[in-house]
Amino acid sequence: MTGRCPRQHGRLENLRIVTNGICKSFAAPVLRDVDLEIPPGCIHGLVGENGAGKTTLARIIVGLESADAGSLLLDGEPYRPTNTADSLGAGIAICAQELSLVDDLSIAENILLHTSTSSLARIRRKSAHETAAALLGLVGLEQTTPRTRVGRLSLAEKQLVEIAKTMATDAKLLVLDEPTSALTAPQADRLHGILRDKAREGVSVIYISHRLGDVLSVCDRVSVLRDGRVRLTEDCGTLSEKALILEMAGADADFDAPGRAAERPAPLHLAVESLRTSKLPHPISFNCRRGEILGVAGLAGSGRTELLSALFGLDKRLAGSVKIHEDGRTVEVRNPRQAIKHGIGLVAEDRSRDGVFRDQTLAFNVTVAGLGRISDRTGRLIRSKEAGAVEKLIGALRVGSNGVHQKMRELSGGNQQKSMLARWLHCGSRLLLLDEPTRGVDVAAKLAIHEELVRLRDSGITVIAVSSELEELQSLCDRILVLSKRRLVAEFHRSDWSQQRILAAAFSEFAREDTSVTVT
Amino acid sequence: MTLERRQFVTQSGSRVFRVLEENLIFVSLLAIVAFFGLISDSFLSLTTLATLFNQLPALTVVSIGMTLVLISGGIDLSVGSVVALSAGVIGAGISLFGLPLPLAACLGILAGALAGLANGGLGAYLRLPIFIVTLGMLEVARGLAYLVTDSQTVYIGAKIQAFAIPWGGSGVSASILVALTLVVAFEFVLRSTVFGRQIVAVGSNESAAEVSGIDPRRVRCTVLVISGLLAGLGGLMNAAYLGSADPNAGIGLELSAIAAAVIGGTSLMGGRGSVIGAFVGVLIVSVLQIGLAQIGITEPTKRVITGAVIILAVILDRWRA
Ligand SMILES: Nc1ncnc2c1ncn2[C@@H]1O[C@H](COP(=O)(O)OP(=O)(O)OP(=O)(O)O)[C@@H](O)[C@H]1O
Ligand SMILES: [Mg+2]
């Protein structure tokens, strides 16, 4: 793994990109004297805590943000992009953390937006569709036609389209900002394969991720950003995950999985019976006890997100029932308002679509679902209550910000994610439905969230969590349900689960299809 | 530590400039007033104030409703016609059916609210495009205004004018007071109540609002009803000012209201805006009209200048954001 991009100090023209003393401040300094040197054919990892400045650096490199000081060299030439047209022209493409797709256009049109060199270039439908289809095949979306409207895709599919869009450009430098945050392991592995091929052809890659295992296996070299400075740049072969984490956090933090109280019999909290929606055609039944952390595992498209949506009342129910048992009463949930009223909260998978109010403040975003808690009887807001409540929560969940009145769009991706959880804690939810709750969250904060969830569980709050990371579910959950092809196929307890058994269950319906019907 | 840094940045930036920038519309209003004051001897006079106060109330209340609708991510093109409809109902009620003034006034406002309810029902609950629905209502309400008045200006009389005639020489009338009170009240609703937050939430991300337990349809419908109701009130104010019900009243008023809202910092994309800002926008538009007329600018040129000011306001707003 080493040796492909040897250290080449001195000869700048041999380097693909060099950042020289890049500085950037918003309200506070974000980047200070960032120096990076990336040779051709090198996959360079960039890691750091939420808010460390990774996205900001990526945006500077593609001209979406301008540096306050410092310079960039591309293939030894000074390079000063002022927009993405400049960087694309120079052969640099970005796969953005907050996806840049237009929901109302088709996949092909989205990919084309990126590649057409002139806005007057005639859009040739046929060739566009062929190109798009080839790219979709590359990233593993061969079953989706390029004509599909992007708004209809799942978040993972959108992320794959964003990646395909990046690959469409023949760039010599790819900047990938958390490209796998919504992907399952097989999908991510496929991307890593593509990246290695690209690197062999001499393309350089900047790879930003919080999945440190992936970073160490796919990258040749990695840099750690902390407090806006590059703290370390090393070849991956000599590094361990632990060393990276310590360097990111800057202190000897305790990174053991949270301890758990012994399981005890608890009253029923949620009863789902023969639930069917248009997106979940096969009836699903299960129960959940108060103070239980129930995991939901499955491959991409297995119906995990759809299950949570149905429980929250977002998708219309075709049959069956979702019942909440509370204070000896049993109530049905039919829409999100009822769900929230009965103490259910949903952290949706697609944060930018179903969660974040970009242009509003952090305080607005945290309190929006629980306005009753910061207002009096007449519906008048009590500001002091609001500020106090929000500050307490963002402290507990370590949401990095310049204060509760900072605009949400100015928060880093991981910090936005943490504030989504804060929203439901503020609301006092007693049943949390979490769809990839730690997507894009750094390792330390992720463990902090896990600890918080276990603490909540011990105080009687029930959690149903979907995650693509089996390790996360295994360390967190008391029980795991497995979905496969929109069917509930298995249920495992701590005593009887193993990664292999869970994966086997997740693949079971796919295998059945392969043997019985071989038509695609 | 972060806080210190922030204060440092604030201090090191030019204070004066920041204050100017944050109060740009107030500064612009003052600048416009000062400009006309310098150019024309008669501008800074009580007559100008009286003219201004006469025009102000109807446009102000209509702009309040428009601002709320725009913040919720919608638009209401029907307000001008609804003003005429309400005035027509009031005029016909008093002159043709001999209803007492308070009852007729209530019926007029109710007609406005019903028009708003129709907009809301069709736009929010049946999910028809709100632009088209209110465009249709613009025609429907205008037609109804002609029908109830038999296409003629209906004379009402001095009784209704009491609402609009200034007390003493002060220039302040009941209409103006009501309009100002509503500006303050709705600014409060927008900034400091749960409902205000819900309007902003729906306008800034409908799908996230729904997941947060807000019913976007209810919110959208409610602001359209409020807008219709306020346009109904605008009709009363218009009739009070004229002493009669004019079925041609309020033509193009929706555009002035949108302009006032946008000048006041309201985003046409939803999710951002202020009622006080819209009121200052109303002042800017009205002062400009009166001032230009006073210095002898012709109607066509007036329109060119007013249009240019609106575009300028949007440019400045973009640059600030
Ligand atoms: N437009 C902006 N205005 C003000 N502050 C900003 C802006 N953009 C980013 N920031 C701040 O800069 C810091 C770095 O943000 P950045 O998005 O680069 O972090 P990141 O390393 O990508 O984090 P994550 O892992 O959460 O994505 C954060 O504290 C963020 O709040
Ligand atoms: Mg980021």
Coordinates of N, CA and C in Angstrom, one line a residue, chain A residues 209-390:
Chain A
S209 N -13.6 11.2 5.3 CA -14.5 10.2 5.9 C -14.3 10.1 7.4
H210 N -15.4 9.7 8.0 CA -15.3 9.4 9.5 C -15.2 7.9 9.7
R211 N -15.3 7.1 8.6 CA -15.1 5.7 8.7 C -13.6 5.4 8.6
L212 N -13.0 5.4 9.8 CA -11.5 5.4 9.8 C -11.0 4.1 9.2
G213 N -11.7 3.0 9.4 CA -11.3 1.7 8.9 C -11.2 1.8 7.4
D214 N -12.2 2.4 6.7 CA -12.2 2.6 5.3 C -11.0 3.4 4.9
V215 N -10.8 4.5 5.6 CA -9.7 5.4 5.3 C -8.4 4.7 5.3
L216 N -8.2 3.9 6.3 CA -6.9 3.2 6.4 C -6.8 2.2 5.3
S217 N -7.9 1.5 4.9 CA -7.7 0.5 3.9 C -7.6 1.0 2.5
V218 N -8.3 2.2 2.2 CA -8.3 2.6 0.8 C -7.3 3.7 0.5
C219 N -6.8 4.4 1.5 CA -5.9 5.6 1.3 C -4.5 5.1 1.3
D220 N -3.6 5.9 0.6 CA -2.2 5.7 0.7 C -1.6 6.4 1.8
R221 N -2.2 7.6 2.1 CA -1.6 8.5 3.1 C -2.8 9.2 3.7
V222 N -2.6 9.6 4.9 CA -3.7 10.3 5.6 C -3.2 11.5 6.4
S223 N -4.0 12.6 6.4 CA -3.7 13.7 7.2 C -4.9 13.9 8.2
V224 N -4.5 14.4 9.4 CA -5.5 14.6 10.5 C -5.5 16.1 10.7
L225 N -6.8 16.7 10.6 CA -7.0 18.1 10.9 C -7.5 18.2 12.3
R226 N -6.9 19.1 13.1 CA -7.5 19.4 14.4 C -7.3 20.9 14.7
D227 N -8.4 21.5 15.1 CA -8.3 23.0 15.4 C -7.8 23.7 14.2
G228 N -8.1 23.3 13.0 CA -7.7 24.0 11.8 C -6.3 23.8 11.3
R229 N -5.5 22.9 12.0 CA -4.2 22.7 11.6 C -4.0 21.2 11.2
V230 N -3.0 21.0 10.3 CA -2.7 19.6 10.0 C -1.8 19.1 11.1
R231 N -2.3 18.1 11.8 CA -1.5 17.6 13.0 C -0.6 16.5 12.6
L232 N -1.0 15.8 11.5 CA -0.2 14.6 11.2 C -0.4 14.3 9.7
T233 N 0.6 13.9 9.0 CA 0.4 13.3 7.7 C 1.3 12.1 7.6
E234 N 0.7 10.9 7.5 CA 1.5 9.7 7.5 C 1.0 8.7 6.5
D235 N 1.9 7.8 6.1 CA 1.5 6.7 5.3 C 0.5 5.8 6.1
C236 N -0.5 5.3 5.4 CA -1.5 4.5 6.1 C -1.0 3.2 6.7
G237 N 0.0 2.6 6.0 CA 0.5 1.3 6.4 C 1.0 1.3 7.8
T238 N 1.5 2.5 8.3 CA 2.1 2.5 9.6 C 1.2 3.0 10.7
L239 N -0.1 3.2 10.3 CA -1.0 3.8 11.3 C -2.1 2.9 11.7
S240 N -2.6 3.1 13.0 CA -3.7 2.3 13.4 C -4.9 3.3 13.6
E241 N -6.1 2.7 13.7 CA -7.3 3.4 13.9 C -7.2 4.2 15.2
K242 N -6.7 3.5 16.2 CA -6.6 4.1 17.5 C -5.7 5.4 17.5
A243 N -4.6 5.3 16.7 CA -3.7 6.4 16.6 C -4.4 7.6 16.0
L244 N -5.2 7.3 14.9 CA -5.9 8.4 14.3 C -6.9 9.1 15.2
I245 N -7.6 8.2 16.0 CA -8.6 8.8 16.9 C -7.9 9.7 17.9
L246 N -6.8 9.2 18.4 CA -6.2 10.0 19.4 C -5.7 11.4 18.8
E247 N -5.2 11.3 17.6 CA -4.7 12.5 17.0 C -5.8 13.5 16.7
M248 N -7.0 12.9 16.3 CA -8.2 13.8 16.0 C -8.7 14.5 17.2
A249 N -8.8 13.7 18.4 CA -9.3 14.3 19.6 C -8.3 15.1 20.3
G250 N -7.1 14.8 20.1 CA -6.0 15.6 20.8 C -5.9 15.3 22.2
A251 N -6.6 14.4 22.7 CA -6.5 14.1 24.2 C -6.7 12.6 24.3
D252 N -6.2 12.0 25.4 CA -6.4 10.6 25.6 C -7.8 10.3 26.1
A253 N -8.7 10.2 25.1 CA -10.1 10.1 25.5 C -10.4 8.6 25.7
D254 N -11.5 8.3 26.4 CA -11.8 6.9 26.7 C -12.8 6.4 25.6
F255 N -12.3 5.5 24.9 CA -13.2 5.1 23.7 C -13.7 3.7 23.9
D256 N -14.1 3.3 25.1 CA -14.7 2.0 25.3 C -16.1 2.1 25.0
A257 N -16.7 1.0 24.5 CA -18.1 1.0 24.2 C -18.8 1.2 25.5
P258 N -20.0 1.9 25.5 CA -20.7 2.2 26.7 C -21.1 0.9 27.4
G259 N -21.1 0.9 28.8 CA -21.5 -0.3 29.5 C -23.0 -0.3 29.5
R260 N -23.6 -1.5 29.8 CA -25.0 -1.6 29.8 C -25.6 -2.2 31.0
A261 N -26.7 -1.7 31.4 CA -27.4 -2.3 32.6 C -27.9 -3.6 32.2
A262 N -28.1 -4.5 33.2 CA -28.7 -5.8 32.9 C -30.1 -5.7 32.3
E263 N -30.4 -6.6 31.4 CA -31.8 -6.5 30.9 C -32.8 -6.9 32.0
R264 N -33.8 -6.2 32.0 CA -34.9 -6.5 33.0 C -36.2 -6.5 32.3
P265 N -37.1 -7.3 32.8 CA -38.5 -7.3 32.2 C -39.1 -5.9 32.2
A266 N -39.6 -5.5 31.1 CA -40.2 -4.1 31.1 C -41.5 -4.2 30.4
P267 N -42.4 -3.2 30.6 CA -43.7 -3.3 30.0 C -43.6 -3.0 28.5
L268 N -44.6 -3.5 27.8 CA -44.7 -3.3 26.3 C -44.8 -1.8 26.0
H269 N -44.1 -1.3 25.0 CA -44.2 0.1 24.6 C -44.8 0.3 23.2
L270 N -44.3 -0.6 22.3 CA -44.8 -0.4 20.9 C -45.2 -1.8 20.4
A271 N -46.4 -1.9 19.8 CA -46.9 -3.1 19.2 C -47.2 -2.9 17.8
V272 N -46.5 -3.6 16.9 CA -46.8 -3.4 15.4 C -47.4 -4.7 14.9
E273 N -48.6 -4.6 14.3 CA -49.2 -5.8 13.9 C -49.6 -5.8 12.4
S274 N -49.1 -6.7 11.7 CA -49.4 -6.9 10.2 C -49.4 -5.6 9.5
L275 N -48.4 -4.7 9.8 CA -48.3 -3.4 9.2 C -48.0 -3.5 7.7
R276 N -48.7 -2.9 6.9 CA -48.4 -2.8 5.4 C -48.6 -1.4 4.9
T277 N -47.7 -0.9 4.1 CA -47.8 0.3 3.4 C -47.5 0.1 1.9
S278 N -47.6 1.1 1.1 CA -47.4 0.9 -0.3 C -45.9 0.5 -0.5
K279 N -45.0 1.0 0.4 CA -43.6 0.6 0.2 C -43.2 -0.6 1.0
L280 N -44.1 -1.1 1.8 CA -43.8 -2.4 2.6 C -44.9 -3.3 2.3
P281 N -44.8 -4.0 1.2 CA -46.0 -4.9 0.7 C -46.2 -6.1 1.6
H282 N -45.2 -6.6 2.4 CA -45.4 -7.8 3.2 C -45.6 -7.4 4.6
P283 N -46.7 -7.9 5.2 CA -47.0 -7.5 6.6 C -45.9 -7.7 7.6
I284 N -45.7 -6.7 8.4 CA -44.6 -6.8 9.4 C -45.2 -6.7 10.8
S285 N -44.8 -7.6 11.7 CA -45.3 -7.5 13.1 C -44.1 -7.7 14.0
F286 N -44.0 -6.8 15.0 CA -43.0 -7.0 16.1 C -43.4 -6.1 17.3
N287 N -42.8 -6.4 18.4 CA -43.1 -5.6 19.6 C -41.8 -5.0 20.1
C288 N -41.9 -4.0 20.9 CA -40.8 -3.3 21.5 C -41.1 -3.0 22.9
R289 N -40.1 -3.3 23.8 CA -40.4 -3.0 25.3 C -39.8 -1.7 25.6
R290 N -40.4 -1.1 26.7 CA -39.9 0.2 27.2 C -38.5 0.0 27.6
G291 N -37.7 1.0 27.2 CA -36.3 1.0 27.6 C -35.4 0.0 26.9
E292 N -35.9 -0.3 25.7 CA -35.1 -1.3 24.9 C -34.5 -0.5 23.7
I293 N -33.3 -1.0 23.3 CA -32.7 -0.4 22.1 C -32.8 -1.5 21.0
L294 N -33.7 -1.3 20.1 CA -33.9 -2.3 19.0 C -33.3 -1.8 17.8
G295 N -32.4 -2.7 17.2 CA -31.7 -2.3 16.0 C -32.5 -2.9 14.8
V296 N -32.3 -2.2 13.6 CA -32.9 -2.7 12.4 C -31.8 -2.8 11.4
A297 N -31.5 -4.0 10.9 CA -30.4 -4.2 10.0 C -31.0 -4.6 8.6
G298 N -30.2 -4.5 7.6 CA -30.6 -4.9 6.3 C -29.7 -4.2 5.2
L299 N -29.8 -4.8 4.0 CA -29.0 -4.2 2.9 C -29.7 -2.9 2.4
A300 N -29.1 -2.2 1.5 CA -29.7 -1.0 0.9 C -31.0 -1.5 0.3
G301 N -32.0 -0.7 0.4 CA -33.3 -1.0 -0.2 C -34.1 -2.1 0.4
S302 N -33.7 -2.5 1.7 CA -34.4 -3.6 2.3 C -35.6 -3.1 3.0
G303 N -35.9 -1.8 3.0 CA -37.1 -1.3 3.6 C -36.9 -0.8 5.0
R304 N -35.7 -0.5 5.5 CA -35.5 -0.1 6.8 C -36.0 1.3 7.0
T305 N -35.7 2.2 6.1 CA -36.2 3.6 6.2 C -37.7 3.6 6.1
E306 N -38.2 2.8 5.2 CA -39.7 2.7 5.0 C -40.4 2.3 6.3
L307 N -39.7 1.4 7.0 CA -40.3 0.9 8.2 C -40.4 2.0 9.2
L308 N -39.4 2.8 9.4 CA -39.4 3.9 10.4 C -40.5 4.9 9.9
S309 N -40.5 5.2 8.6 CA -41.5 6.2 8.1 C -42.9 5.7 8.5
A310 N -43.1 4.4 8.3 CA -44.5 3.9 8.5 C -44.8 4.0 10.0
L311 N -43.8 3.7 10.9 CA -44.1 3.7 12.3 C -44.4 5.2 12.7
F312 N -43.8 6.1 12.1 CA -44.0 7.5 12.4 C -45.2 8.1 11.8
G313 N -45.9 7.3 10.9 CA -47.1 7.8 10.3 C -46.9 8.7 9.1
L314 N -45.7 8.6 8.5 CA -45.4 9.4 7.3 C -46.0 8.8 6.1
D315 N -45.9 7.5 6.0 CA -46.5 6.8 4.8 C -47.8 6.3 5.2
K316 N -48.7 6.4 4.3 CA -50.1 5.9 4.6 C -50.2 4.4 4.8
R317 N -50.9 4.0 5.9 CA -50.9 2.6 6.2 C -52.0 2.0 5.4
L318 N -51.7 0.8 4.8 CA -52.7 0.1 4.0 C -53.4 -0.9 4.9
A319 N -52.7 -1.5 5.8 CA -53.3 -2.5 6.7 C -52.5 -2.6 8.0
G320 N -53.1 -3.3 9.0 CA -52.4 -3.5 10.2 C -52.5 -2.3 11.2
S321 N -51.7 -2.4 12.3 CA -51.8 -1.3 13.3 C -50.5 -1.0 13.9
V322 N -50.3 0.2 14.4 CA -49.1 0.6 15.2 C -49.7 1.2 16.5
K323 N -49.4 0.5 17.6 CA -50.0 0.9 18.8 C -49.0 1.2 19.8
I324 N -49.2 2.3 20.5 CA -48.3 2.8 21.6 C -49.0 2.5 22.9
H325 N -48.3 1.8 23.8 CA -48.8 1.6 25.2 C -48.2 2.6 26.1
E326 N -49.1 3.4 26.7 CA -48.6 4.4 27.6 C -49.5 4.6 28.8
D327 N -49.0 4.7 30.0 CA -49.8 4.9 31.2 C -51.1 4.0 31.1
G328 N -50.9 2.8 30.8 CA -52.0 1.9 30.8 C -53.0 2.0 29.7
R329 N -52.7 3.0 28.8 CA -53.6 3.2 27.7 C -53.0 2.8 26.4
T330 N -53.8 2.5 25.4 CA -53.2 2.1 24.1 C -53.7 3.1 23.1
V331 N -52.8 3.7 22.3 CA -53.2 4.6 21.3 C -52.6 4.2 19.9
E332 N -53.3 4.6 18.9 CA -52.9 4.3 17.5 C -52.2 5.5 17.0
V333 N -51.2 5.3 16.1 CA -50.5 6.4 15.5 C -50.8 6.4 14.0
R334 N -51.3 7.5 13.5 CA -51.7 7.5 12.0 C -50.9 8.6 11.3
N335 N -50.5 9.6 11.9 CA -49.7 10.7 11.2 C -48.7 11.3 12.2
P336 N -47.7 12.0 11.6 CA -46.6 12.5 12.4 C -47.0 13.3 13.6
R337 N -48.1 14.1 13.5 CA -48.5 14.9 14.6 C -49.0 14.0 15.8
Q338 N -49.7 12.9 15.5 CA -50.1 12.0 16.6 C -48.9 11.3 17.1
A339 N -48.0 11.0 16.2 CA -46.8 10.3 16.7 C -46.0 11.1 17.7
I340 N -45.8 12.4 17.4 CA -45.1 13.3 18.3 C -45.8 13.5 19.6
K341 N -47.2 13.6 19.4 CA -48.0 13.8 20.6 C -47.8 12.6 21.6
H342 N -47.7 11.4 21.0 CA -47.5 10.3 21.9 C -46.1 9.9 22.1
G343 N -45.2 10.9 22.0 CA -43.8 10.8 22.4 C -42.9 10.1 21.4
I344 N -43.2 10.0 20.1 CA -42.3 9.4 19.2 C -41.5 10.5 18.5
G345 N -40.3 10.3 18.2 CA -39.5 11.3 17.4 C -38.7 10.5 16.3
L346 N -38.6 11.2 15.2 CA -37.9 10.5 14.1 C -36.7 11.3 13.6
V347 N -35.5 10.8 13.6 CA -34.4 11.4 13.0 C -34.3 10.8 11.6
A348 N -34.7 11.5 10.6 CA -34.8 11.0 9.3 C -33.5 10.7 8.6
E349 N -33.4 9.8 7.7 CA -32.2 9.5 7.0 C -31.7 10.6 6.2
D350 N -32.6 11.2 5.4 CA -32.2 12.3 4.5 C -32.3 13.6 5.3
R351 N -31.2 14.0 5.9 CA -31.2 15.1 6.8 C -31.6 16.4 6.1
S352 N -31.0 16.7 4.9 CA -31.3 18.0 4.3 C -32.7 18.1 3.8
R353 N -33.3 16.9 3.5 CA -34.7 17.0 3.0 C -35.7 17.0 4.1
D354 N -35.5 16.1 5.1 CA -36.6 15.9 6.1 C -36.2 16.4 7.5
G355 N -35.1 17.0 7.6 CA -34.7 17.4 9.0 C -34.3 18.9 9.1
V356 N -33.3 19.3 8.3 CA -32.7 20.6 8.6 C -33.5 21.8 8.0
F357 N -33.7 22.8 8.8 CA -34.1 24.1 8.2 C -32.8 24.9 8.1
R358 N -32.3 24.9 6.9 CA -30.9 25.4 6.6 C -30.8 26.9 7.0
D359 N -31.8 27.7 6.6 CA -31.7 29.1 6.7 C -32.1 29.6 8.1
Q360 N -32.5 28.7 9.0 CA -32.9 29.2 10.3 C -31.8 28.9 11.3
T361 N -32.0 29.4 12.5 CA -30.9 29.3 13.5 C -30.9 27.9 14.1
L362 N -29.8 27.6 14.8 CA -29.7 26.3 15.5 C -30.8 26.2 16.5
A363 N -31.1 27.3 17.2 CA -32.1 27.2 18.3 C -33.5 26.9 17.6
F364 N -33.8 27.5 16.5 CA -35.0 27.2 15.8 C -35.1 25.7 15.4
N365 N -34.0 25.2 14.9 CA -33.9 23.8 14.5 C -34.1 22.8 15.6
V366 N -33.6 23.2 16.8 CA -33.7 22.2 17.9 C -35.1 22.3 18.5
T367 N -35.7 23.5 18.5 CA -37.0 23.6 19.3 C -38.2 23.4 18.4
V368 N -38.0 23.3 17.1 CA -39.2 23.3 16.2 C -40.2 22.3 16.4
A369 N -39.8 21.1 16.9 CA -40.8 20.0 17.1 C -41.4 20.1 18.5
G370 N -40.8 20.9 19.4 CA -41.3 21.0 20.8 C -41.6 22.4 21.2
L371 N -42.3 23.1 20.3 CA -42.5 24.6 20.6 C -43.4 24.7 21.8
G372 N -44.2 23.7 22.1 CA -45.0 23.7 23.3 C -44.2 23.9 24.6
R373 N -43.0 23.4 24.5 CA -42.2 23.4 25.8 C -41.5 24.7 26.0
I374 N -41.5 25.6 25.0 CA -40.9 26.9 25.3 C -41.9 28.0 25.1
S375 N -43.2 27.7 25.2 CA -44.2 28.7 25.1 C -45.2 28.6 26.2
D376 N -45.9 29.7 26.4 CA -46.9 29.6 27.5 C -48.2 29.2 26.8
R377 N -49.3 29.1 27.6 CA -50.6 28.6 27.2 C -51.1 29.3 25.9
T378 N -50.8 30.6 25.8 CA -51.4 31.4 24.7 C -50.6 31.2 23.4
G379 N -49.5 30.4 23.5 CA -48.7 30.2 22.3 C -47.6 31.2 22.1
R380 N -47.3 31.9 23.2 CA -46.3 32.9 23.1 C -44.9 32.3 23.5
L381 N -43.9 32.5 22.7 CA -42.6 31.9 23.0 C -41.9 32.6 24.2
I382 N -41.2 31.8 25.0 CA -40.5 32.4 26.1 C -39.0 32.2 25.7
R383 N -38.4 33.3 25.3 CA -37.0 33.3 24.7 C -36.0 32.7 25.7
S384 N -36.1 33.1 27.0 CA -35.1 32.7 28.0 C -35.1 31.2 28.1
K385 N -36.3 30.6 28.1 CA -36.5 29.2 28.2 C -35.8 28.5 27.0
E386 N -36.0 29.1 25.8 CA -35.5 28.5 24.6 C -34.0 28.4 24.6
A387 N -33.4 29.6 24.9 CA -31.9 29.6 24.9 C -31.4 28.6 25.9
G388 N -31.9 28.6 27.1 CA -31.4 27.7 28.2 C -31.5 26.3 27.8
A389 N -32.7 25.9 27.2 CA -32.9 24.5 26.9 C -31.9 24.1 25.8
V390 N -31.8 25.0 24.8 CA -30.9 24.6 23.6 C -29.5 24.5 24.0

